[in-house]
Tab-separated table of C-alpha atoms in Angstrom:
chain	number	residue	atom	x	y	z
A	25	GLY	CA	92.316	39.373	-54.154
A	26	ILE	CA	91.993	40.313	-50.465
A	27	GLN	CA	92.458	37.595	-47.817
A	28	VAL	CA	90.359	37.693	-44.594
A	29	GLU	CA	91.555	35.349	-41.909
A	30	GLN	CA	89.931	34.770	-38.544
A	31	SER	CA	91.273	33.159	-35.365
A	32	PRO	CA	90.766	30.997	-33.546
A	33	PRO	CA	88.833	28.699	-35.898
A	34	ASP	CA	87.115	26.981	-32.960
A	35	LEU	CA	86.389	28.140	-29.482
A	36	ILE	CA	84.762	26.208	-26.578
A	37	LEU	CA	83.734	28.165	-23.484
A	38	GLN	CA	81.867	27.712	-20.280
A	39	GLU	CA	79.020	30.022	-19.655
A	40	GLY	CA	80.183	33.241	-18.049
A	41	ALA	CA	83.608	33.268	-19.708
A	42	ASN	CA	84.999	36.108	-21.829
A	43	SER	CA	86.514	35.719	-25.267
A	44	THR	CA	88.258	37.697	-28.024
A	45	LEU	CA	87.871	36.838	-31.713
A	46	ARG	CA	90.307	38.265	-34.234
A	47	CYS	CA	89.961	39.219	-37.944
A	48	ASN	CA	92.953	40.042	-40.059
A	49	PHE	CA	92.662	41.376	-43.590
A	50	SER	CA	95.322	41.824	-46.206
A	51	ASP	CA	94.306	45.149	-47.931
A	52	SER	CA	92.635	48.437	-47.254
A	53	VAL	CA	88.882	48.106	-46.966
A	54	ASN	CA	85.921	50.542	-47.083
A	55	ASN	CA	84.121	48.925	-44.188
A	56	LEU	CA	84.167	45.968	-41.856
A	57	GLN	CA	81.189	44.112	-40.355
A	58	TRP	CA	80.845	41.351	-37.774
A	59	PHE	CA	78.072	38.779	-38.098
A	60	HIS	CA	76.722	35.955	-35.952
A	61	GLN	CA	75.353	32.956	-37.868
A	62	ASN	CA	72.989	31.114	-35.643
A	63	PRO	CA	72.576	27.343	-35.827
A	64	TRP	CA	69.742	27.648	-38.304
A	65	GLY	CA	72.017	29.592	-40.683
A	66	GLN	CA	70.567	33.126	-40.327
A	67	LEU	CA	73.159	35.838	-40.421
A	68	ILE	CA	72.722	38.597	-37.847
A	69	ASN	CA	74.683	41.835	-38.231
A	70	LEU	CA	76.432	42.715	-35.000
A	71	PHE	CA	78.624	45.728	-35.894
A	72	TYR	CA	79.550	48.049	-38.742
A	73	ILE	CA	82.994	49.163	-37.707
A	74	PRO	CA	85.481	50.457	-40.266
A	75	SER	CA	87.549	51.952	-37.472
A	76	GLY	CA	87.434	52.636	-33.757
A	77	THR	CA	85.490	50.886	-30.984
A	78	LYS	CA	81.764	50.239	-30.557
A	79	GLN	CA	79.851	48.435	-27.843
A	80	ASN	CA	76.465	46.781	-27.722
A	81	GLY	CA	75.581	45.141	-24.425
A	82	ARG	CA	78.003	42.243	-23.785
A	83	LEU	CA	79.636	42.596	-27.170
A	84	SER	CA	82.180	45.157	-28.304
A	85	ALA	CA	84.344	45.489	-31.353
A	86	THR	CA	87.512	47.373	-32.194
A	87	THR	CA	88.960	47.943	-35.716
A	88	VAL	CA	92.470	49.185	-36.273
A	89	ALA	CA	92.321	49.891	-39.951
A	90	THR	CA	95.925	51.029	-40.271
A	91	GLU	CA	97.127	47.709	-38.985
A	92	ARG	CA	94.384	45.751	-40.803
A	93	TYR	CA	92.680	43.861	-37.994
A	94	SER	CA	89.522	43.878	-35.969
A	95	LEU	CA	88.671	42.334	-32.649
A	96	LEU	CA	85.256	41.141	-31.361
A	97	TYR	CA	85.000	40.817	-27.579
A	98	ILE	CA	82.302	38.692	-26.007
A	99	SER	CA	81.902	39.119	-22.208
A	100	SER	CA	79.932	36.863	-19.819
A	101	SER	CA	79.192	34.424	-22.631
A	102	GLN	CA	75.804	32.672	-22.746
A	103	THR	CA	74.688	29.440	-24.465
A	104	THR	CA	72.711	31.569	-26.920
A	105	ASP	CA	76.046	33.081	-28.131
A	106	SER	CA	76.898	29.706	-29.747
A	107	GLY	CA	77.226	29.681	-33.513
A	108	VAL	CA	79.706	30.938	-36.061
A	109	TYR	CA	81.097	34.467	-36.017
A	110	PHE	CA	82.192	35.990	-39.301
A	111	CYS	CA	83.869	39.229	-40.099
A	112	ALA	CA	83.270	40.556	-43.589
A	113	VAL	CA	85.084	43.382	-45.319
A	114	GLU	CA	83.674	45.679	-47.977
A	115	TRP	CA	86.117	45.748	-50.886
A	116	GLY	CA	85.327	47.467	-54.037
A	117	THR	CA	81.718	48.374	-54.783
A	118	ASP	CA	79.308	46.837	-52.240
A	119	LYS	CA	81.102	43.443	-52.307
A	120	LEU	CA	81.405	41.724	-49.003
A	121	ILE	CA	84.298	39.303	-48.596
A	122	PHE	CA	83.685	36.988	-45.633
A	123	GLY	CA	86.402	35.745	-43.335
A	124	THR	CA	87.065	32.110	-42.474
A	125	GLY	CA	84.865	32.178	-39.335
A	126	THR	CA	85.147	31.309	-35.670
A	127	ARG	CA	82.899	28.514	-34.457
A	128	LEU	CA	81.941	29.242	-30.875
A	129	GLN	CA	80.332	26.700	-28.512
A	130	VAL	CA	79.232	27.837	-25.098
A	131	PHE	CA	78.402	25.145	-22.536
A	132	PRO	CA	76.368	25.652	-19.339
B	17	GLY	CA	62.160	46.839	-41.262
B	18	ALA	CA	64.534	45.585	-43.944
B	19	VAL	CA	63.331	41.946	-44.090
B	20	VAL	CA	64.559	39.574	-46.765
B	21	SER	CA	62.837	36.259	-47.316
B	22	GLN	CA	63.851	33.229	-49.269
B	23	HIS	CA	61.788	30.395	-50.633
B	24	PRO	CA	61.964	27.467	-50.259
B	25	SER	CA	63.903	27.164	-46.964
B	26	TRP	CA	65.005	23.689	-48.036
B	27	VAL	CA	64.697	21.553	-51.097
B	28	ILE	CA	65.670	17.976	-52.017
B	29	CYS	CA	65.818	17.092	-55.706
B	30	LYS	CA	67.100	14.370	-58.072
B	31	SER	CA	70.293	14.775	-60.028
B	32	GLY	CA	69.621	16.365	-63.356
B	33	THR	CA	66.666	18.432	-62.360
B	34	SER	CA	66.569	22.302	-62.130
B	35	VAL	CA	65.733	24.105	-58.891
B	36	LYS	CA	64.583	27.751	-58.511
B	37	ILE	CA	65.251	29.722	-55.341
B	38	GLU	CA	63.413	33.039	-54.752
B	39	CYS	CA	64.778	35.971	-52.796
B	40	ARG	CA	62.368	38.793	-51.890
B	41	SER	CA	62.838	42.123	-50.121
B	42	LEU	CA	59.600	42.520	-48.198
B	43	ASP	CA	59.647	46.146	-47.082
B	44	PHE	CA	62.179	47.978	-49.234
B	45	GLN	CA	63.270	48.308	-52.826
B	46	ALA	CA	66.360	46.334	-53.480
B	47	THR	CA	68.346	47.756	-56.356
B	48	THR	CA	71.127	45.241	-55.788
B	49	MET	CA	70.895	41.652	-54.685
B	50	PHE	CA	73.693	39.235	-53.922
B	51	TRP	CA	73.873	35.435	-54.009
B	52	TYR	CA	76.225	33.482	-51.804
B	53	ARG	CA	76.965	29.816	-51.389
B	54	GLN	CA	78.120	28.213	-48.156
B	55	PHE	CA	79.376	24.642	-47.977
B	56	PRO	CA	79.304	22.822	-44.638
B	57	LYS	CA	81.651	24.313	-42.030
B	58	GLN	CA	82.918	26.817	-44.542
B	59	SER	CA	82.546	30.572	-45.102
B	60	LEU	CA	80.195	32.311	-47.430
B	61	MET	CA	81.435	32.735	-50.957
B	62	LEU	CA	79.948	35.386	-53.218
B	63	MET	CA	78.571	33.867	-56.380
B	64	ALA	CA	77.068	36.861	-58.192
B	65	THR	CA	75.737	40.336	-57.918
B	66	SER	CA	72.562	41.449	-59.709
B	67	ASN	CA	71.077	44.836	-60.338
B	68	GLU	CA	67.393	45.207	-61.191
B	69	GLY	CA	66.777	45.073	-64.896
B	70	SER	CA	70.314	44.121	-65.885
B	71	LYS	CA	72.414	41.010	-66.236
B	72	ALA	CA	74.122	39.545	-63.245
B	73	THR	CA	77.790	39.853	-62.646
B	74	TYR	CA	79.312	36.477	-61.726
B	75	GLU	CA	82.396	35.921	-59.594
B	76	GLN	CA	85.356	34.149	-61.087
B	77	GLY	CA	84.766	30.366	-61.209
B	78	VAL	CA	80.990	30.502	-61.073
B	79	GLU	CA	79.338	29.030	-64.160
B	80	LYS	CA	76.744	31.523	-65.398
B	81	ASP	CA	75.040	28.894	-67.496
B	82	LYS	CA	74.516	26.666	-64.531
B	83	PHE	CA	73.490	29.298	-62.008
B	84	LEU	CA	70.914	31.467	-63.754
B	85	ILE	CA	70.075	34.717	-61.909
B	86	ASN	CA	67.093	36.953	-62.754
B	87	HIS	CA	66.495	40.243	-60.944
B	88	ALA	CA	63.279	41.195	-62.685
B	89	SER	CA	61.880	43.617	-60.112
B	90	LEU	CA	62.973	45.773	-57.226
B	91	THR	CA	61.716	43.164	-54.770
B	92	LEU	CA	62.500	39.768	-56.340
B	93	SER	CA	65.562	37.983	-57.536
B	94	THR	CA	65.706	34.296	-58.487
B	95	LEU	CA	68.518	31.806	-58.670
B	96	THR	CA	67.995	28.706	-60.801
B	97	VAL	CA	70.379	25.822	-60.457
B	98	THR	CA	70.116	24.057	-63.778
B	99	SER	CA	70.817	20.333	-64.146
B	100	ALA	CA	71.667	20.087	-60.473
B	101	HIS	CA	74.226	17.454	-59.301
B	102	PRO	CA	75.227	16.240	-55.849
B	103	GLU	CA	78.196	18.641	-55.830
B	104	ASP	CA	75.713	21.531	-56.002
B	105	SER	CA	74.308	20.619	-52.628
B	106	SER	CA	74.946	23.569	-50.435
B	107	PHE	CA	73.400	26.384	-48.369
B	108	TYR	CA	72.430	29.309	-50.650
B	109	ILE	CA	72.008	32.709	-49.090
B	110	CYS	CA	70.773	35.923	-50.770
B	111	SER	CA	71.167	39.477	-49.537
B	112	ALA	CA	69.598	42.710	-50.748
B	113	SER	CA	70.561	46.348	-50.539
B	114	GLY	CA	69.037	49.627	-51.550
B	115	GLY	CA	72.078	50.455	-53.643
B	116	GLY	CA	75.118	52.695	-53.335
B	117	ARG	CA	77.111	51.925	-50.139
B	118	GLY	CA	73.873	50.620	-48.624
B	119	THR	CA	73.573	47.939	-45.924
B	120	GLN	CA	73.089	44.342	-47.137
B	121	TYR	CA	70.205	42.565	-45.479
B	122	PHE	CA	70.477	38.821	-45.519
B	123	GLY	CA	67.819	36.215	-46.168
B	124	PRO	CA	67.490	33.045	-43.999
B	125	GLY	CA	69.032	30.825	-46.626
B	126	THR	CA	67.970	27.797	-48.665
B	127	ARG	CA	69.431	24.372	-48.089
B	128	LEU	CA	69.658	22.430	-51.386
B	129	THR	CA	70.326	18.684	-51.351
B	130	VAL	CA	70.713	16.923	-54.659
B	131	LEU	CA	70.433	13.172	-54.573
C-alpha cells in the first residue's frame, strides 16, 4: 500500500518562530489534506491541497504532486498552534491514509 | 454546518464486557461513515468503512467479529467492541461524508479504557 511519511516527528518552537512541516507519499493520490489535532483529540481540517499553493492566515501549504510531497508552513507560531499535525492522502475511493504526524510544541 | 458527534466521549469498562460507541451526523446525511483507531502518540488507522444500509468493509487485520459496525440510518453509525480487552484501549474516531468524493467530517473521538 501507499506510505505517507512526515518530518520532523517532533518540533519545539518558541512563540513567534516559523516552521516547515513536510509530508512525503509513495504513490499518486487523488487529494491531500492537512489536519491539526488539538490536545483534546479533535481533528481540524486546515487545507485541501492536491496541488499548488494555498494560504490561510499564518498558515500556508504547497503540494508538488509530481514529486509526491507537500509542505505546511506555519509563520509567527503561537502557543495555540501546539498539537499534532497530520497530512492525509486520498487513495482509492474516499479512503484517507494518514501520515505519521508531526508533534509541535510552542512555548511562550 | 457539517457537525459530527460521538457518544460517549470517554468510557472505562472491565475486561470481557462490550462497549458501544455512537457516531452521528447532526446536520447532513452521511451516506458513508469511517471508523479510525488511534493509539497513544501514533497516527490514525482506518478500521472500516460503512455505507448506509449495507455491511461494513473492514481493513486488513481488523477483526470484523470483534468490532461490529452498524450503519442503520443516514445519520447514525455504531461501533461495538465485543469482549473488550486491555489491548483494545485506544482513541476511536469516526468521520462522515455525504458520499462520492465528498469531504470527511470528523467526530471528537471516544477514549476507551479497558481495565
